[in-house]
XYZ file of C-alpha atoms in Angstrom:
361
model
C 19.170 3.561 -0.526
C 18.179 2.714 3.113
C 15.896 4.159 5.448
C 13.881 7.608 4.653
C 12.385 8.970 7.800
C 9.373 11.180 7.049
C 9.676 13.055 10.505
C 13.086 14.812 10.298
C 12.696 14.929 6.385
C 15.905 13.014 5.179
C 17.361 9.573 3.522
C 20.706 7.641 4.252
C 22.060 6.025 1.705
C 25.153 3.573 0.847
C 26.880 4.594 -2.332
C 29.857 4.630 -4.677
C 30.950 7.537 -5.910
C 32.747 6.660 -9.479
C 34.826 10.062 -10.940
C 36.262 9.603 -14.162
C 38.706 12.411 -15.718
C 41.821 12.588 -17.792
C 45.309 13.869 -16.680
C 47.882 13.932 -19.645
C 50.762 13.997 -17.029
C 49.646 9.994 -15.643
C 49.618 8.617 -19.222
C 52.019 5.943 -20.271
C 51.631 4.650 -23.856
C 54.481 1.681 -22.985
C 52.105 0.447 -20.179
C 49.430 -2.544 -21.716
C 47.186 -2.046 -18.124
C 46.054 -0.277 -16.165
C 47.347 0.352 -12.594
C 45.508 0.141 -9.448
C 45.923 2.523 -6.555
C 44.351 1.328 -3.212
C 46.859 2.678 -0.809
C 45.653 5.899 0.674
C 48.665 7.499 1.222
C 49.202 6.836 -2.955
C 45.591 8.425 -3.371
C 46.183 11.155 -1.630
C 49.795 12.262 -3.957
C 47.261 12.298 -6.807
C 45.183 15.075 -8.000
C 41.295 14.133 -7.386
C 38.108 16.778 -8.312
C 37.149 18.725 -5.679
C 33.331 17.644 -5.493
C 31.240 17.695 -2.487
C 27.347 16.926 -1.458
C 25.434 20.259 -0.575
C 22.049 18.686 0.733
C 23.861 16.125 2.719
C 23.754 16.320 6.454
C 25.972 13.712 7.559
C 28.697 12.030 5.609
C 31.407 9.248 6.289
C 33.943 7.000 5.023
C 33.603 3.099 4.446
C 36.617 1.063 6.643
C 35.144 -2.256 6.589
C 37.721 -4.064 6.264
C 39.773 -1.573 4.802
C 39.261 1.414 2.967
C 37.219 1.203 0.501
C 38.781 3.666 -2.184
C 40.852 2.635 -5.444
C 42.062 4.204 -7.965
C 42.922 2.941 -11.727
C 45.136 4.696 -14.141
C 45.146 3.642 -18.020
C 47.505 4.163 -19.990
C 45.882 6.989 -22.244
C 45.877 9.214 -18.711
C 42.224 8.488 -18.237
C 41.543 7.914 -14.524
C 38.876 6.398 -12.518
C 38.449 7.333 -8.795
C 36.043 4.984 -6.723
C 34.984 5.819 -3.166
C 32.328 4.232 -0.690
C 30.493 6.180 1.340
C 27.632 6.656 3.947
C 25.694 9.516 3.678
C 22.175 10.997 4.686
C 21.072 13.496 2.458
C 18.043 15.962 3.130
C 14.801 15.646 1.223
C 11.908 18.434 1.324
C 8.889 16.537 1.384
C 5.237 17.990 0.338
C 3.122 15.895 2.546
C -0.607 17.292 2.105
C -1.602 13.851 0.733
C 0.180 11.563 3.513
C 0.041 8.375 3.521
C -0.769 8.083 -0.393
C 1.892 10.613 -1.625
C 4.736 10.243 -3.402
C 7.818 12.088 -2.836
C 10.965 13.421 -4.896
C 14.524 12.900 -2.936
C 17.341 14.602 -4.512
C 21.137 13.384 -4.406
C 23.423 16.527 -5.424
C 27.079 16.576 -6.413
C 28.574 20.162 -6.798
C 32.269 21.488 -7.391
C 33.259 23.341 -4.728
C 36.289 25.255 -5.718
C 36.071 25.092 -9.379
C 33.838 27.635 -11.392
C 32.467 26.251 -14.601
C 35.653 28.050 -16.317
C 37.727 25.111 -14.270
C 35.810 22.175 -14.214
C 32.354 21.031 -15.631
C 31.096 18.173 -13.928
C 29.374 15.592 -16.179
C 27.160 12.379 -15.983
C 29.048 9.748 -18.176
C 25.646 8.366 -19.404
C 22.334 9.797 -18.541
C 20.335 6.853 -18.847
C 22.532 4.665 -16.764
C 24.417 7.205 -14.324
C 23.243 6.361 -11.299
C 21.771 2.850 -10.497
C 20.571 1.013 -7.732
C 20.602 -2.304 -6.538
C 18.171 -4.923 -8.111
C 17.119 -6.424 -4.898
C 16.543 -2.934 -3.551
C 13.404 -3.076 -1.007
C 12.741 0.001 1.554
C 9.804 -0.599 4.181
C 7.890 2.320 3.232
C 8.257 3.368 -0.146
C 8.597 1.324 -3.547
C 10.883 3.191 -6.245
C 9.439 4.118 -9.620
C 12.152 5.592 -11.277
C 15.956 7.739 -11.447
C 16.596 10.810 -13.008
C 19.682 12.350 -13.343
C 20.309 15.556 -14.519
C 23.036 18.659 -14.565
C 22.644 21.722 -13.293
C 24.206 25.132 -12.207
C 25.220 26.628 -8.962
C 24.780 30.112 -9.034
C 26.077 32.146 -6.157
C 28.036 35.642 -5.330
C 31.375 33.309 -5.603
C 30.578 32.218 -9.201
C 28.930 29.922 -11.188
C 29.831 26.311 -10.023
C 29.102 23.147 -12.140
C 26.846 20.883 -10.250
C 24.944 17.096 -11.059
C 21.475 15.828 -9.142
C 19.754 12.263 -9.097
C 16.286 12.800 -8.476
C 14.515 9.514 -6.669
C 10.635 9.367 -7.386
C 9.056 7.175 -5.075
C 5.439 5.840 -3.962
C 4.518 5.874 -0.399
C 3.484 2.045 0.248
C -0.442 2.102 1.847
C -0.759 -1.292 3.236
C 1.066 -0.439 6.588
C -1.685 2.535 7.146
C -4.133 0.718 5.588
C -4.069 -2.119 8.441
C -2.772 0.401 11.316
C -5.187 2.989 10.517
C -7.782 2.975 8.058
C -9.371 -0.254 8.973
C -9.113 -0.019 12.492
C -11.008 3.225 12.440
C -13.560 2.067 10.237
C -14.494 -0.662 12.342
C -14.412 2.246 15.339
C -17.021 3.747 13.364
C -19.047 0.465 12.456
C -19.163 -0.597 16.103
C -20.795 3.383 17.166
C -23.609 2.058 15.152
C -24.596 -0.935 17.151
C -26.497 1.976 19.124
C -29.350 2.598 16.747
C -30.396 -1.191 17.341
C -30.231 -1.092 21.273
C -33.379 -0.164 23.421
C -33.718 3.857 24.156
C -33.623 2.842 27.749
C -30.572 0.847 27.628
C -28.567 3.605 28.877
C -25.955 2.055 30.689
C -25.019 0.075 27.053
C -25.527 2.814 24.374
C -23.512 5.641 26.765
C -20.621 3.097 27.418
C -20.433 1.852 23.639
C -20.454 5.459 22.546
C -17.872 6.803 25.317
C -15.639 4.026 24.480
C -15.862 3.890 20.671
C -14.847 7.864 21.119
C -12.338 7.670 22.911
C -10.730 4.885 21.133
C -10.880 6.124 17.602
C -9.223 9.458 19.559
C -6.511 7.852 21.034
C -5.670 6.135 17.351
C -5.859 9.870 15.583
C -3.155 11.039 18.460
C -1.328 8.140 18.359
C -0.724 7.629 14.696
C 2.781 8.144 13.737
C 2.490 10.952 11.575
C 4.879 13.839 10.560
C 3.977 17.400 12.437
C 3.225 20.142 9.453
C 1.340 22.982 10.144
C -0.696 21.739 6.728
C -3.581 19.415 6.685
C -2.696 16.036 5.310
C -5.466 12.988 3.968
C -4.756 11.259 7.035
C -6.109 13.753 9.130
C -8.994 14.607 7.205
C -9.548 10.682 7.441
C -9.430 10.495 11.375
C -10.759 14.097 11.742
C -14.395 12.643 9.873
C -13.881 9.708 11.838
C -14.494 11.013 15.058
C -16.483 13.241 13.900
C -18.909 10.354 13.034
C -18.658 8.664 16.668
C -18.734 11.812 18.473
C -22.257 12.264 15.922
C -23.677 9.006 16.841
C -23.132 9.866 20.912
C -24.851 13.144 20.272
C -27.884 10.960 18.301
C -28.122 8.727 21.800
C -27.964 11.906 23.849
C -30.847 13.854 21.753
C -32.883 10.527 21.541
C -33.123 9.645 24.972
C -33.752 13.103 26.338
C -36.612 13.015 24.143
C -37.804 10.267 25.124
C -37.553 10.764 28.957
C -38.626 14.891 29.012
C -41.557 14.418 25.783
C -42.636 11.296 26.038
C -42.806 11.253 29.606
C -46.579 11.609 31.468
C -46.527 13.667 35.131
C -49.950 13.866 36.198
C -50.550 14.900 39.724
C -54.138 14.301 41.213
C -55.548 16.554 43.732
C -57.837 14.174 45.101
C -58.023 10.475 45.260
C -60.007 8.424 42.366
C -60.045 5.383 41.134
C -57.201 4.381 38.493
C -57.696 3.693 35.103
C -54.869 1.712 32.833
C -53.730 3.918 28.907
C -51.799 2.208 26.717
C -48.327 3.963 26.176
C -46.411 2.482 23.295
C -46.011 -0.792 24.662
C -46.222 -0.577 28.466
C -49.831 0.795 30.644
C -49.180 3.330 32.389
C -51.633 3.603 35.312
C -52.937 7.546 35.930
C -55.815 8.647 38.024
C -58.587 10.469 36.878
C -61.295 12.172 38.740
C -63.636 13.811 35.898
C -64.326 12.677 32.615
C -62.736 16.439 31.407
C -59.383 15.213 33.087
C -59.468 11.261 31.806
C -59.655 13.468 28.538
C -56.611 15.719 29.123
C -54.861 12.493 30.090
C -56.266 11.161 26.870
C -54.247 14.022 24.520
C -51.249 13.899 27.432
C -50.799 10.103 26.510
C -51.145 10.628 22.973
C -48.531 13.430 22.822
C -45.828 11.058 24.675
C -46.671 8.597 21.854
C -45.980 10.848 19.233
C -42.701 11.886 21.021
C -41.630 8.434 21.330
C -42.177 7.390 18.513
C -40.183 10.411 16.817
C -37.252 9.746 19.220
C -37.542 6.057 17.615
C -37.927 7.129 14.185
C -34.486 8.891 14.578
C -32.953 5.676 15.231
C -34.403 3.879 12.468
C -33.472 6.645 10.222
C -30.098 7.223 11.407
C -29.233 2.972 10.849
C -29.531 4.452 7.118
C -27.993 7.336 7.474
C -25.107 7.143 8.892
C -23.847 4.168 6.647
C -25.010 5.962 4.265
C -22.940 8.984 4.641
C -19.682 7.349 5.871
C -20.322 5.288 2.440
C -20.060 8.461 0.265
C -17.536 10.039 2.553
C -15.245 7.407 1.597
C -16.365 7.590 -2.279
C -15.015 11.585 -1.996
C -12.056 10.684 -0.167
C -10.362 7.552 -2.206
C -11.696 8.991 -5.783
C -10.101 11.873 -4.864
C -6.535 10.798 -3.002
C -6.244 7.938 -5.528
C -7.339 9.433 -8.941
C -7.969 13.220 -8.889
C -4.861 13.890 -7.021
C -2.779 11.331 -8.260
C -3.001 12.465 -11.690
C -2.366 15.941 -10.791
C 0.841 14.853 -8.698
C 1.730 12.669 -11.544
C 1.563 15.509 -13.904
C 3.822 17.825 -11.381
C 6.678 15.230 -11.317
C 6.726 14.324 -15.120
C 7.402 18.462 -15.119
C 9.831 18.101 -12.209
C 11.696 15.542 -13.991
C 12.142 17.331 -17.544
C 12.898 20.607 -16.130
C 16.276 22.114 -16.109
C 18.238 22.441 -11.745
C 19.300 25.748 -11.067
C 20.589 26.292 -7.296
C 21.200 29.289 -5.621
């Protein structure tokens, strides 16, 4: 197997095609061994079954150096036909749980001018019919196991006699985990570095938020994912990723207009007095008072900014906790549920997949 490309949902492959059949009129009982055919034009004078690939897209013949077709004739009429070819094959993929799914390609053989009366195409053993080389390593998948199994072709033509390899295979996570799950968790650590600035740092908190957003944005359009018109896990995963930034921007914007509109003091005088210094938090804020009635409205004015500002701090504190907090059981739902819940359920679907019986129409 080579290459599966998740976006136009098929495989290629490199394969040999072994047929084995028996033709009484090509036995020789005074021949000791068996004859070997690799001249096409020989092939050709010999009757071969008519089999062909219906979910393969493109198909083509090996002529590196030569080509690669032989056949051998025993001397009990038994024949054995071997081919190489190239072919990319079509494979429906259920991708709701992209990049930790696992997928099912089929490989299907069918007669294609023989009914089932004719010819009955057979694997010659089950457990060892198709195979795959040892050293076999694909860049995005890791293969967990063949099955091979007959099955019917049922159509207005009549019934046809048809074979299928199944491929089960595990979508590898440590390319997504580096290119995209780590990356946007760090997107989403480094939003947080807001709750520690100063409220009046504006400059900082609006540029770290601005720029954490649009980065972890960029990554969830850039990601090299298939189009479905499904949710998959990966978008749920970048989707509550921004969603987290875009929350901590929001936090900076509600904090600071509190703190600027609440715990702000605009006091007016109509006529001139002398000044008297209030402590505000941290700073004195010089106001001037006329009448001890006013210093007192002052008084309550100054406390009320207090209270403000310290509310608009409070959120910061609390939201250091909370956000880690929830992104921390956000990711408890996500991987418990991709890695386990799901799993098992997918599990369960293929081990029925594999045992049941391929009926194409």
């Amino acid at each position: 197997m080579g290459s599966i490309n998740t976006e136009d949902m098929d495989y290629t492959t490199d394969l040999y095609l072994k047929n084995r059949w028996t033709d009484d009129r090509l036995s020789d009982p005074g021949r000791e061994e068996p004859l070997d055919l690799a001249d096409p034009n020989l092939v050709k004078a010999i009757w071969k079954p008519e089999v062909f690939f219906p979910n393969a897209k493109e198909g083509d013949f090996q002529f590196v150096t030569m080509p690669n077709l032989l056949i051998r004739i025993h001397p009990d009429g038994q024949i054995l036909y071997i081919l190489r070819l190239k072919l990319k094959f079509s494979c429906m993929m259920e991708l709701s749980r992209y990049p930790l799914d696992k997928q099912a390609c089929g490989m299907m053989i069918s007669s294609f001018s023989k009914t089932t009366r004719e010819m009955i195409l057979t694997w010659s053993k089950t457990e060892e019919a198709v195979t795959v080389a040892k050293d076999l390593k694909m860049p995005q998948f890791t293969l967990e196991k063949v099955v091979a199994k007959q099955c019917e072709d049922y159509n207005h033509m009549g019934n046809y006699s048809c074979l299928v390899a199944k491929f089960f295979m595990r979508r590898s996570i440590s390319f997504h985990l580096i290119q995209n799950y780590l990356p946007s968790m760090l997107m989403v650590g480094i939003s947080w570095v807001s709750f520690w600035m100063d409220i009046e740092s504006v400059p900082g908190r609006i540029s770290l938020g601005v720029i954490t957003l649009l980065s972890i944005s960029n990554q969830a359009s850039g990601t090299n994912v298939p189009q479905t018109s499904y949710v998959k896990a990966i978008d749920i995963w970048m989707g509550t990723c921004t969603a987290f930034v875009f929350a901590a921007l929001v936090e900076f914007t509600f904090v600071n207009y509190t703190w600027r509109t609440r715990g702000k003091i605009v006091h007016k005088p109509n006529t001139p007095a002398k000044c008297k210094g209030y402590e505000n938090g941290e700073k004195l804020i010089p106001v001037e008072v006329d009448n001890p009635r006013l210093e007192d409205n002052i008084g309550k004015a100054i406390s009320s900014a207090n209270c403000w500002r310290k509310f608009a701090t409070g959120i910061d504190e609390v939201s250091r906790i909370l956000f880690p907090l929830g992104f921390a059981v956000f990711n408890i739902i996500y991987w418990v549920y991709y890695l386990i819940i799901a799993q098992d359920h997918e599990d369960e679907m293929f081990g029925e997949y594999a045992n049941s019986t391929y009926i194409l129409e």
